[in-house]
mmCIF file of C-alpha atoms in Angstrom:
data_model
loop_
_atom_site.group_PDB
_atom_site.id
_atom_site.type_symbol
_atom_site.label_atom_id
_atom_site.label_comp_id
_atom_site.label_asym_id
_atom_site.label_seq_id
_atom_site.Cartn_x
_atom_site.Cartn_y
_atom_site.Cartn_z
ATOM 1 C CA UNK A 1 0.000 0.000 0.000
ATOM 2 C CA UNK A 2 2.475 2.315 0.941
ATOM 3 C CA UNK A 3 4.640 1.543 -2.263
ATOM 4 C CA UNK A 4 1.606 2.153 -3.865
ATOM 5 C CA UNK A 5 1.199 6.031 -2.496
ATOM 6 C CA UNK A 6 4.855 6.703 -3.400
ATOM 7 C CA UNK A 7 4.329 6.010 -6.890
ATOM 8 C CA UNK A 8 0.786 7.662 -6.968
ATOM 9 C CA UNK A 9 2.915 10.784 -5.552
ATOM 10 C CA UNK A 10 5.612 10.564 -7.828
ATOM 11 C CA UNK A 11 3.457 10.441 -10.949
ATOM 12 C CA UNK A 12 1.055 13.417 -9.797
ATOM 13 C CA UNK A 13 4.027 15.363 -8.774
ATOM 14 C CA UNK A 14 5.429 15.341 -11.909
ATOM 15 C CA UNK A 15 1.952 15.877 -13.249
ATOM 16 C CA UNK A 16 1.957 18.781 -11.485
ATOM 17 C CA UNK A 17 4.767 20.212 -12.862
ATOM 18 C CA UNK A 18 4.413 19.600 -16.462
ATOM 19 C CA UNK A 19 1.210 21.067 -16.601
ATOM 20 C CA UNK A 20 1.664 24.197 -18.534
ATOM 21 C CA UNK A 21 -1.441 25.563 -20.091
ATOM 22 C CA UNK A 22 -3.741 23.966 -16.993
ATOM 23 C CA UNK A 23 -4.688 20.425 -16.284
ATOM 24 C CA UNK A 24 -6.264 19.530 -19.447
ATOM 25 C CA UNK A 25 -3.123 19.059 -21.122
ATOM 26 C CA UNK A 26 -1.611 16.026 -19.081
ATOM 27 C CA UNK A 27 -4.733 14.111 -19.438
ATOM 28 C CA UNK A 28 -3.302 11.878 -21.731
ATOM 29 C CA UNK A 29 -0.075 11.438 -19.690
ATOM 30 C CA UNK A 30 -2.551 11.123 -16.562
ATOM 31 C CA UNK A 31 -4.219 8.523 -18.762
ATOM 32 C CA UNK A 32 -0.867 6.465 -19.836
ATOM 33 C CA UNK A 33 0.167 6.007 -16.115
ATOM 34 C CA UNK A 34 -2.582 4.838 -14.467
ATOM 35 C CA UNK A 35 -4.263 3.149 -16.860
ATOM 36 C CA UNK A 36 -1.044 1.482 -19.291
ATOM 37 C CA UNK A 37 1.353 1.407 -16.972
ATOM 38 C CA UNK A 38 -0.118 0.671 -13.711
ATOM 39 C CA UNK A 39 -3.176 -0.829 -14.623
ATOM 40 C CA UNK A 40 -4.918 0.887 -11.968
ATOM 41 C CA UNK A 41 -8.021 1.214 -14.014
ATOM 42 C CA UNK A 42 -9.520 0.238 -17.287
ATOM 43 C CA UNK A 43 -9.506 3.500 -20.212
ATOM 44 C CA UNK A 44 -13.241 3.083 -20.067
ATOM 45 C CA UNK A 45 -13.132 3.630 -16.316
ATOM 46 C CA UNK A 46 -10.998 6.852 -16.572
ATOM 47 C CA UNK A 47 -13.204 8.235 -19.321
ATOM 48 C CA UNK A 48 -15.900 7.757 -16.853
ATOM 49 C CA UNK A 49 -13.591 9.259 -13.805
ATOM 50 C CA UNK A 50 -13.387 12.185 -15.790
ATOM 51 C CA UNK A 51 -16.742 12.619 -17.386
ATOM 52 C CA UNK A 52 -18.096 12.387 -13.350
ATOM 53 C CA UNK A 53 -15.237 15.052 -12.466
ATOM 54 C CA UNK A 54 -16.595 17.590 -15.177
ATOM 55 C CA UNK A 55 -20.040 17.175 -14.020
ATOM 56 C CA UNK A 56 -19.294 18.352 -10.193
ATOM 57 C CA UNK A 57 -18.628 21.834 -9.095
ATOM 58 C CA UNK A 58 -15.172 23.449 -8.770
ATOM 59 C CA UNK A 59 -11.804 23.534 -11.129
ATOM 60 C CA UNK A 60 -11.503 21.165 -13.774
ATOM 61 C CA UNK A 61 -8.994 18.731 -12.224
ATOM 62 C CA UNK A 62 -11.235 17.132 -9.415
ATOM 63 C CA UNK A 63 -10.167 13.837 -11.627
ATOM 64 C CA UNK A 64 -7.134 13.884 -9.741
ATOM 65 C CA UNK A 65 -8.576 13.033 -5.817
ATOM 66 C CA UNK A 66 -11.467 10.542 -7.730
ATOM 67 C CA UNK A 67 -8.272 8.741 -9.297
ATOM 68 C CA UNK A 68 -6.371 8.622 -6.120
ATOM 69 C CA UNK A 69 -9.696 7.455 -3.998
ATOM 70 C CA UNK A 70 -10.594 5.029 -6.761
ATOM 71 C CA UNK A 71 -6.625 3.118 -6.846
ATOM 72 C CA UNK A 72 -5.981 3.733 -2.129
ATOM 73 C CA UNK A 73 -8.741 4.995 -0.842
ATOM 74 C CA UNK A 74 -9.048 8.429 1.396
ATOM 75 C CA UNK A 75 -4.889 8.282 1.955
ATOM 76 C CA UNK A 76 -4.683 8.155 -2.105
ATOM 77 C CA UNK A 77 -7.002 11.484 -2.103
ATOM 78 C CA UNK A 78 -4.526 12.718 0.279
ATOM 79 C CA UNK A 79 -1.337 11.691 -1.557
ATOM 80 C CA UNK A 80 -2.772 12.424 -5.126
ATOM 81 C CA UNK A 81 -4.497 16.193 -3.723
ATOM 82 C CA UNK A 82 -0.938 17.167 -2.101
ATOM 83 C CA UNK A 83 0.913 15.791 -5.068
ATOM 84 C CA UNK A 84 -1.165 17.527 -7.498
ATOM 85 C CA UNK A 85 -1.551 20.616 -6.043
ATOM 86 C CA UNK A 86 1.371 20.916 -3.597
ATOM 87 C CA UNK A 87 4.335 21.269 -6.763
ATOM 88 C CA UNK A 88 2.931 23.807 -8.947
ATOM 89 C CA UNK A 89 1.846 26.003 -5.520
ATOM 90 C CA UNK A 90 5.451 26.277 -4.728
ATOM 91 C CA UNK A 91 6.085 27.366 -8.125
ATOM 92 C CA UNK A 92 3.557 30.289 -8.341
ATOM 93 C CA UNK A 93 4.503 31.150 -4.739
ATOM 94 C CA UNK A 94 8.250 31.496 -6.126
ATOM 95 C CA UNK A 95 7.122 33.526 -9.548
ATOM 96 C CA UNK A 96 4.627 35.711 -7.836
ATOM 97 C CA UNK A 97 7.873 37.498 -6.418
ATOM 98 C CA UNK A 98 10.024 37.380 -9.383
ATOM 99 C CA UNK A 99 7.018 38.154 -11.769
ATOM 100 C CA UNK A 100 6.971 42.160 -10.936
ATOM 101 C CA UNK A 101 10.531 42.494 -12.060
ATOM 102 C CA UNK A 102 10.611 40.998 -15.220
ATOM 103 C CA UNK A 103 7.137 41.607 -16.778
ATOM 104 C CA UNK A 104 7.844 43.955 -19.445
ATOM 105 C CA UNK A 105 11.096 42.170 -20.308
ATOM 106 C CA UNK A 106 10.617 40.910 -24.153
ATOM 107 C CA UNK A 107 11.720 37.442 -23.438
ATOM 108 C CA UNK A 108 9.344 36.914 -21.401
ATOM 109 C CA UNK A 109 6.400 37.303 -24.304
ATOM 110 C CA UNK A 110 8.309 35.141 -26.684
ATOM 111 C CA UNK A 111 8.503 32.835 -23.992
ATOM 112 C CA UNK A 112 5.004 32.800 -23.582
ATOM 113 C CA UNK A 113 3.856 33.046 -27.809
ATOM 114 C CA UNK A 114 6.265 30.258 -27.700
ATOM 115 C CA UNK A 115 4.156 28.383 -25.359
ATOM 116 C CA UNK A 116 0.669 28.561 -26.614
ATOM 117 C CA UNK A 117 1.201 26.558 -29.645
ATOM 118 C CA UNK A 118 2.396 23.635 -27.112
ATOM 119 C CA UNK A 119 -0.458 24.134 -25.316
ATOM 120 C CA UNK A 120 -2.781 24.167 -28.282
ATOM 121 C CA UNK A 121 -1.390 20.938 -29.105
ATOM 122 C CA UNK A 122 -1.248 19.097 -25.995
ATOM 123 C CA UNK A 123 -5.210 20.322 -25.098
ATOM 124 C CA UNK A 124 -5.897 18.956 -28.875
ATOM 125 C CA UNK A 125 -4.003 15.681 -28.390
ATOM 126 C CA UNK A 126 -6.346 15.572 -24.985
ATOM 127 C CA UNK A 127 -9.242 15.624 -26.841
ATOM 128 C CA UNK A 128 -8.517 12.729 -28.888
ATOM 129 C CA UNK A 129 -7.320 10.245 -26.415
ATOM 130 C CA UNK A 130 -10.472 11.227 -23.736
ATOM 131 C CA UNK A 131 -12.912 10.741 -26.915
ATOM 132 C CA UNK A 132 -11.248 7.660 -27.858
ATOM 133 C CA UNK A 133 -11.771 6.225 -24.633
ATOM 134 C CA UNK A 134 -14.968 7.487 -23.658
ATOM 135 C CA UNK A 135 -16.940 6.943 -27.589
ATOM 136 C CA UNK A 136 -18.013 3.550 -28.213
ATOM 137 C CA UNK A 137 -21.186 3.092 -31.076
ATOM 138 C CA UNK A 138 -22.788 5.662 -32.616
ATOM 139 C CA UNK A 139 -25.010 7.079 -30.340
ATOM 140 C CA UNK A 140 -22.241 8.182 -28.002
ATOM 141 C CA UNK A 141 -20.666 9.447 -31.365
ATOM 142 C CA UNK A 142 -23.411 11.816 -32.054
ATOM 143 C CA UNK A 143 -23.580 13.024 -28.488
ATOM 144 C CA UNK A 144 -19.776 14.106 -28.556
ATOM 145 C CA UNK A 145 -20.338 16.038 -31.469
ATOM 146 C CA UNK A 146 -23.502 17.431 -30.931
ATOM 147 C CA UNK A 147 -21.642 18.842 -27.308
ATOM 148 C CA UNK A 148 -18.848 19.954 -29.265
ATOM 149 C CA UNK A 149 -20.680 21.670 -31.744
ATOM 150 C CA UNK A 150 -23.274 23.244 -29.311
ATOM 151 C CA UNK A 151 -20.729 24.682 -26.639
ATOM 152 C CA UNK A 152 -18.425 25.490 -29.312
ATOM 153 C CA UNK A 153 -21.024 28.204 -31.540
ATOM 154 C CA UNK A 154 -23.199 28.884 -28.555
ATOM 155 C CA UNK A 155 -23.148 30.425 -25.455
ATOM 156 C CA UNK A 156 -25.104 27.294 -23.487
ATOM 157 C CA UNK A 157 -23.655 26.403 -20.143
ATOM 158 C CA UNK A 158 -21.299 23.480 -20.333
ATOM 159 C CA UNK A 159 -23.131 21.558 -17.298
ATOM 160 C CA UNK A 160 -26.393 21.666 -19.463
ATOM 161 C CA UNK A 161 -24.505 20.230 -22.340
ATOM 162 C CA UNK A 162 -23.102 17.519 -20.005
ATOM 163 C CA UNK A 163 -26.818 16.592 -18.507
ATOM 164 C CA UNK A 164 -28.206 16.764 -22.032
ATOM 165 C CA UNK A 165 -25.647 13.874 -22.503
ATOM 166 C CA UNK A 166 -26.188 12.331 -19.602
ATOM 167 C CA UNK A 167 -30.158 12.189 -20.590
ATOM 168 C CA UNK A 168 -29.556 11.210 -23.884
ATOM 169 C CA UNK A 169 -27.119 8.354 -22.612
ATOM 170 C CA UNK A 170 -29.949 7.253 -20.459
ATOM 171 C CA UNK A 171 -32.028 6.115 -23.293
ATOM 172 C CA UNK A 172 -28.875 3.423 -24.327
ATOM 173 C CA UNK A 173 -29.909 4.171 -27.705
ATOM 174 C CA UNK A 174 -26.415 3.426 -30.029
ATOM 175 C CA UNK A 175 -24.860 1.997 -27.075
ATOM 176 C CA UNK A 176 -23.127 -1.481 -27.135
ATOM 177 C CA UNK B 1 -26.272 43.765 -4.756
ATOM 178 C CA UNK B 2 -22.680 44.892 -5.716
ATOM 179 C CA UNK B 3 -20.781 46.979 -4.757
ATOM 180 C CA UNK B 4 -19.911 50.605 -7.066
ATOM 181 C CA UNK B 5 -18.399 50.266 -9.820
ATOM 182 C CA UNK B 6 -14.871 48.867 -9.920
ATOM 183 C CA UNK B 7 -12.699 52.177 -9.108
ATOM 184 C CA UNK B 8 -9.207 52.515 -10.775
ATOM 185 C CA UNK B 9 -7.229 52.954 -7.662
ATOM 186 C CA UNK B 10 -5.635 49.818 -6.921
ATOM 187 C CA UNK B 11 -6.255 50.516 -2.960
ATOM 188 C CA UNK B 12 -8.114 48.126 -1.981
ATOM 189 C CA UNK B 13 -9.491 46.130 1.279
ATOM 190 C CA UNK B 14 -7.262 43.311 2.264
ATOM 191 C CA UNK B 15 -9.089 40.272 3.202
ATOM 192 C CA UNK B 16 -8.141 38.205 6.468
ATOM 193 C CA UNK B 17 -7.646 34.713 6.061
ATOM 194 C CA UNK B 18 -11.285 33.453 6.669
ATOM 195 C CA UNK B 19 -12.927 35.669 4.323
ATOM 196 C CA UNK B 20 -9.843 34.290 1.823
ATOM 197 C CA UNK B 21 -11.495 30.954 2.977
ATOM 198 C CA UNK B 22 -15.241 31.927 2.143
ATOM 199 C CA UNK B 23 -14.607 33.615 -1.378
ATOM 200 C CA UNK B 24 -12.893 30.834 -2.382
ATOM 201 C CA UNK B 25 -15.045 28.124 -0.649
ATOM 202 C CA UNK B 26 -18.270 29.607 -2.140
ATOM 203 C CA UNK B 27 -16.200 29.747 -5.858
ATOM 204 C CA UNK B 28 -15.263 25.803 -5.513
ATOM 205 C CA UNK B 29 -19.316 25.420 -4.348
ATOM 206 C CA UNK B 30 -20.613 27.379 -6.934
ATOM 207 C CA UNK B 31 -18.257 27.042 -10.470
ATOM 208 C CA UNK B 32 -18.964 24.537 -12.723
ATOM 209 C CA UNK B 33 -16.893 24.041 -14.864
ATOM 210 C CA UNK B 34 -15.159 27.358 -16.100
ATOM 211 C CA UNK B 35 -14.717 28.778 -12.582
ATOM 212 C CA UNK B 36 -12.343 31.714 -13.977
ATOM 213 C CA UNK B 37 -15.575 34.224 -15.185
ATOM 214 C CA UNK B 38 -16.651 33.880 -11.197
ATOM 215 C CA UNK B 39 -13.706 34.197 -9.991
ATOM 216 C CA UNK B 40 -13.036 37.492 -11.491
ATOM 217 C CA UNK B 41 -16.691 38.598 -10.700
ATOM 218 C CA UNK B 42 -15.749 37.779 -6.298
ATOM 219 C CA UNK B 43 -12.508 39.406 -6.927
ATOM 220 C CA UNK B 44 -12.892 42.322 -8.543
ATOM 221 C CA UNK B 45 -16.440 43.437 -8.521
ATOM 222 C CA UNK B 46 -17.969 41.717 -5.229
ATOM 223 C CA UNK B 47 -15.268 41.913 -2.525
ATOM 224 C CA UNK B 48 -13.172 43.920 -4.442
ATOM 225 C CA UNK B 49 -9.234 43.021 -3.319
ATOM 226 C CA UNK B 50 -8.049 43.703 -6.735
ATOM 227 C CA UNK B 51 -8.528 45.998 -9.440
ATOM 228 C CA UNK B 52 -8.954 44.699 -13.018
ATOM 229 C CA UNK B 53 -5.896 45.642 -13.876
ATOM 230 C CA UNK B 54 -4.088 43.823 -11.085
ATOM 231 C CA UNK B 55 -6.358 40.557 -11.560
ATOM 232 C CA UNK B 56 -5.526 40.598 -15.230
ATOM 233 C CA UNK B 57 -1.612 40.825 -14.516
ATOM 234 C CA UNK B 58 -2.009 37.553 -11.912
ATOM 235 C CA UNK B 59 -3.772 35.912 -14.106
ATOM 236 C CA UNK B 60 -1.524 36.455 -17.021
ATOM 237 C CA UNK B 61 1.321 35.026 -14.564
ATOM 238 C CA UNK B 62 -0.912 32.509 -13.570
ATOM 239 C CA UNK B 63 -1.549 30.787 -17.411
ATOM 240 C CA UNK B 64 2.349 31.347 -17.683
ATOM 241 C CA UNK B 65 2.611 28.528 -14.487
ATOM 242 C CA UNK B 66 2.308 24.832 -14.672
ATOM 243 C CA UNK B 67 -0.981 23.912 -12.717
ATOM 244 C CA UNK B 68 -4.814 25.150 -13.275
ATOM 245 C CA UNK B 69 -5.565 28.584 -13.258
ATOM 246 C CA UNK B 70 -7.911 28.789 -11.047
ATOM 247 C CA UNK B 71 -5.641 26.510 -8.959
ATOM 248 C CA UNK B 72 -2.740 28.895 -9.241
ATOM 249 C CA UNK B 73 -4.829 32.105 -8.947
ATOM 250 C CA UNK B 74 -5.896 31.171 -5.584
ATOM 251 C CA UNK B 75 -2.175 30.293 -4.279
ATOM 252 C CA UNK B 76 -1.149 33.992 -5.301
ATOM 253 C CA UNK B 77 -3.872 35.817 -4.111
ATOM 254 C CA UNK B 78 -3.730 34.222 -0.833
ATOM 255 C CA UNK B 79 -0.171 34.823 -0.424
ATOM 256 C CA UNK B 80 -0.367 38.251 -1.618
ATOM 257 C CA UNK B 81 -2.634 39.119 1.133
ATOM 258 C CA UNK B 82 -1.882 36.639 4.393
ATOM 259 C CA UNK B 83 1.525 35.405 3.039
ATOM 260 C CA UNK B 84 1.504 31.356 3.277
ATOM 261 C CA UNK B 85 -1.591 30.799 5.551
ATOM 262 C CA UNK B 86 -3.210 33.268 3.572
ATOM 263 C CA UNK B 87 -2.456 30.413 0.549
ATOM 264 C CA UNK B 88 -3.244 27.664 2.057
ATOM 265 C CA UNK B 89 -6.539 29.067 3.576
ATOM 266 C CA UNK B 90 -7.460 29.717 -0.440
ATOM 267 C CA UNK B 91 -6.735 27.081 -2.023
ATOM 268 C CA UNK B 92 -7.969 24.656 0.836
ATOM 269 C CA UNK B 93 -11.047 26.781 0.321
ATOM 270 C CA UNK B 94 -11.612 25.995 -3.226
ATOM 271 C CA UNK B 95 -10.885 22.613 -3.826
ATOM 272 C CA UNK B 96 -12.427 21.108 -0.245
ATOM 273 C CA UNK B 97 -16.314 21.031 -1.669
ATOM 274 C CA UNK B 98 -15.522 20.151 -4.541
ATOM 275 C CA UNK B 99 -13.662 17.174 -3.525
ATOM 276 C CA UNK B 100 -16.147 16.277 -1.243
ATOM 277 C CA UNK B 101 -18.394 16.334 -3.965
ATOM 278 C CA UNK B 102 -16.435 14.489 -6.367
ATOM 279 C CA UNK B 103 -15.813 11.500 -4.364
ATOM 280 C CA UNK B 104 -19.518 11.158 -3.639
ATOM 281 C CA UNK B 105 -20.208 10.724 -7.296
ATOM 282 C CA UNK B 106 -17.419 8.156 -7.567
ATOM 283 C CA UNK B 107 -18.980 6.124 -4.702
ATOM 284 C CA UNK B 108 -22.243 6.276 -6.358
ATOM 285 C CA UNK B 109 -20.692 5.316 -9.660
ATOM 286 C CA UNK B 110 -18.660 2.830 -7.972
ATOM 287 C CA UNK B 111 -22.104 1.384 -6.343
ATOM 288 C CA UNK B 112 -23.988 1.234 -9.542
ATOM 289 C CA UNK B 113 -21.435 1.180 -12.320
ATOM 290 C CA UNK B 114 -22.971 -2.865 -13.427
ATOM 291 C CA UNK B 115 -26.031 -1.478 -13.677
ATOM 292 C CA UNK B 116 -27.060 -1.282 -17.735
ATOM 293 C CA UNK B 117 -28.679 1.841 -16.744
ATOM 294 C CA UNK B 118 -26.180 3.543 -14.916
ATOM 295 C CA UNK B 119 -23.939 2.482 -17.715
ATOM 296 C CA UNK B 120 -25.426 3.983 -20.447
ATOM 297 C CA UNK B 121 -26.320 6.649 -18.044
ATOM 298 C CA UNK B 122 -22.485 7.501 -17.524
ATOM 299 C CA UNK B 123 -21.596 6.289 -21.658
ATOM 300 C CA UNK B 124 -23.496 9.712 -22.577
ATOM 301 C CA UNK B 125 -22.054 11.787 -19.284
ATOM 302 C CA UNK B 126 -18.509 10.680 -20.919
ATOM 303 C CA UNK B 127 -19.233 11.082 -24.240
ATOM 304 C CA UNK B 128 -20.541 14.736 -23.656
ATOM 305 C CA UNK B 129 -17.451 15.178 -21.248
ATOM 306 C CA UNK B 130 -15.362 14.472 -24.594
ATOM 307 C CA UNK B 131 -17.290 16.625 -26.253
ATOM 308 C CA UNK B 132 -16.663 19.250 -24.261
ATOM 309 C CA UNK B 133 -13.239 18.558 -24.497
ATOM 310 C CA UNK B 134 -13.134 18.800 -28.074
ATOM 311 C CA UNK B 135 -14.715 22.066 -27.988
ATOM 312 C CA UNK B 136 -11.693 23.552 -25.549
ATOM 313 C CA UNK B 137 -9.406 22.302 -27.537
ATOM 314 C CA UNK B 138 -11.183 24.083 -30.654
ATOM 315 C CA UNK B 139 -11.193 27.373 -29.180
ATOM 316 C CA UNK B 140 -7.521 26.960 -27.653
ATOM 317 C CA UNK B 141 -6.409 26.383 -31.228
ATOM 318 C CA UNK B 142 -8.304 28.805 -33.555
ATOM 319 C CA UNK B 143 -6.074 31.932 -33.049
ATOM 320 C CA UNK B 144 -3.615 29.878 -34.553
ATOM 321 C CA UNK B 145 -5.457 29.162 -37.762
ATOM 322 C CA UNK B 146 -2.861 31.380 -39.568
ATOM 323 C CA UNK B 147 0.070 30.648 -38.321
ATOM 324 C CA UNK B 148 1.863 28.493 -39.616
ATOM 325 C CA UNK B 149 4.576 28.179 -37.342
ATOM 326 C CA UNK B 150 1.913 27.725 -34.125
ATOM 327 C CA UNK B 151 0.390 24.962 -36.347
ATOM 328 C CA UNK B 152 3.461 23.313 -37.058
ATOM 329 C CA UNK B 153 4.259 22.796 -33.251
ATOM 330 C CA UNK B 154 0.456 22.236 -32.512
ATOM 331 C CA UNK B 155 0.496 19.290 -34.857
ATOM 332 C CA UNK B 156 3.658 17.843 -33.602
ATOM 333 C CA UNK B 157 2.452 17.876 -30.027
ATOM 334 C CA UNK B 158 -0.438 15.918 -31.273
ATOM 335 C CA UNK B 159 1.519 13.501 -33.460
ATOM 336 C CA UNK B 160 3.837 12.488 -29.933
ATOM 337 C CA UNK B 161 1.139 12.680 -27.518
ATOM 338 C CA UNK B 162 -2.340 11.135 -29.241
ATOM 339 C CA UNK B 163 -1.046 9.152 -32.067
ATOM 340 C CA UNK B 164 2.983 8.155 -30.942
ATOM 341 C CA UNK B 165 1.690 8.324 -27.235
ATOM 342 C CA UNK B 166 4.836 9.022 -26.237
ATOM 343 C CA UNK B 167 5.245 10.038 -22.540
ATOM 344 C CA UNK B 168 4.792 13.780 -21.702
ATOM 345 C CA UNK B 169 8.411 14.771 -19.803
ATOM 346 C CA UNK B 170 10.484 13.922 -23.246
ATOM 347 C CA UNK B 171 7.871 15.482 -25.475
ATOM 348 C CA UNK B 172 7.551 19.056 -23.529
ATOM 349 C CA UNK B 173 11.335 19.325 -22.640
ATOM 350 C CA UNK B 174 11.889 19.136 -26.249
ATOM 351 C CA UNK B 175 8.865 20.941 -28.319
ATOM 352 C CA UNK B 176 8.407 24.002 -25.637
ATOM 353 C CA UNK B 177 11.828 25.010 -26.162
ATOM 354 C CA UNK B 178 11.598 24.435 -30.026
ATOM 355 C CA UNK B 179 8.708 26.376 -30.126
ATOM 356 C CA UNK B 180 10.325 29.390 -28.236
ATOM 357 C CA UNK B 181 13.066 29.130 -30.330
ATOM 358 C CA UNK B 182 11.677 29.118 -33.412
ATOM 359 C CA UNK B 183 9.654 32.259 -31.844
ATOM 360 C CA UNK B 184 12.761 34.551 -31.110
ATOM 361 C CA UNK B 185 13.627 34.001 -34.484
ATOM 362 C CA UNK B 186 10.683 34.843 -36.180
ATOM 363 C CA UNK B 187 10.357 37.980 -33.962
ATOM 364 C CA UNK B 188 14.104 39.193 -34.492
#
């Protein structure tokens, strides 16, 4: 057990670290080492873990204490939480004092044009892998695209979107 | 119910460390999903501890960061005001409900998950998840429609991570600083 919590906090630490451009760009990674490497949980399971962690309140990572309470329990939201959170903290704790001095340096914009192609890409490549997962027949299909295309040219609140597909799910219509 | 408009000065009151608890408790109850169009509303325009000025400057520094925004945001604002409490207070405030809430679903889910109707229940809650997903990632990438160079990294970052699925430490150590790289050139 406790081997296990080292290498949850290992992994989310350096989740933590790497996530430039906010969480949704280490899904995938999050993805690869729980589910291919440690075989924590199925791909189906972590498309659900997520899908459940979009539809409750707060920021957009709450997949990260459901993956550590779904492999150890209330210690792996513990381990997972700090792990997550604790790393990238320290980081904006350390930049909030340097940030003053050096925001109207140049480098510092090509620095960041620099990184929002990256994070374009990783968000993208995010997209893919969670649909992959989470789309299986082709009623689930059309309810992935009819959410993308709805929050994408409209205005419609993203949690009615998600019960719309939640509703539409219910009916198992397309589903295997 | 709010207060006057925004003013310009950047004096403003400096909240203790419970109210930095309550904002940001109430945020994590109420924000579904994009939290960041709240958060600037409590900020700025209900409790007012920052101008719009400031909050756009920390939040600028805050999308530069590893981490979530939101996440981030809270961390700096509560050390801005209450130095390392004042952080902890925040950003215990705004993940705590949610958390709560999160792992009540997953015990329900965790109950029911054999059930054919809570299967295809949670099939379409995905599958609308993922389309959500795809819509971020659609409006993340459309300023970059022209440019060739952004969609030249963009692509590559897809290529390694969705199709190569290669693992995430390699890929960013070498395509971030290509990308910046690249970037200084094209602006010298």
């Amino acid at each position: 057990m406790t081997g296990t919590l080292v290498t949850l906090a290992l992994i989310f630490a350096q989740l933590s670290l790497l996530a430039f451009g906010g969480g949704n760009t280490i899904l995938p990674e999050m993805q690869r080492q729980v589910v291919d490497i440690h075989h924590w949980l199925t791909a189906q399971e972590f498309g659900a873990l997520f899908a459940l962690a979009q539809a409750a309140p707060g920021p957009n990572m709450m997949v990260v204490p459901l993956v550590g309470w779904h492999v150890a329990g209330f210690s792996g939201v513990l381990v997972t939480s700090l792990a997550k959170f604790g790393p990238s903290s320290l980081v904006t704790g350390i930049a909030l004092r340097l940030w003053e001095r050096f925001k109207d340096r140049p480098w510092r914009r090509t620095v960041q044009a620099g990184l929002v192609p990256v994070t374009a890409g990783l968000v993208t490549a995010s997209a893919i892998v969670i649909t992959h997962t989470s789309v299986s027949g082709w009623g689930t299909v059309l309810i992935a695209a009819l959410v993308a295309i709805a929050t994408t040219a409209t205005r419609i609140h993203p949690l009615l979107a998600l019960a719309a597909g939640a509703v539409l799910g219910l009916t198992g219509i397309g589903q295997p | 119910m709010d207060a006057a408009p925004a003013t310009l000065s950047s004096k403003h009151e400096a909240p203790d460390i419970g109210e930095l608890f309550t904002g940001f408790f109430i945020l994590g109850l109420t924000g579904f999903g994009g939290v960041l169009p709240l958060a600037r509303h409590m900020m700025v325009e209900k409790r007012g501890w920052l101008s719009s000025a400031e909050f756009t400057d920390l939040l600028g520094l805050c999308q530069f960061l590893p981490g979530g925004n939101i996440i981030n945001m809270s961390v700096a604002v509560g050390l801005k005001f209450r130095g390392i409490p004042g952080a902890l207070a925040s950003i215990l405030g705004l993940i705590a409900v949610p958390t709560a809430v999160v792992i009540g679903l997953g015990v329900i889910y965790g109950r029911f998950a054999n059930d054919p109707v809570v299967r295809h229940l949670f099939g379409g809650l995905a599958a609308a998840a993922a389309g959500l997903l795809i819509s971020t990632a659609i409006k993340i990438a459309w300023p970059l429609r022209k440019d060739v160079l952004g969609l030249f990294i963009g692509a590559l970052c897809v290529l390694a991570i969705a199709v190569l699925r290669l693992p995430l430490l390699p890929t960013l150590l070498t395509l971030a600083p290509l990308s910046i790289f690249l970037r200084s050139r094209q602006a010298s």
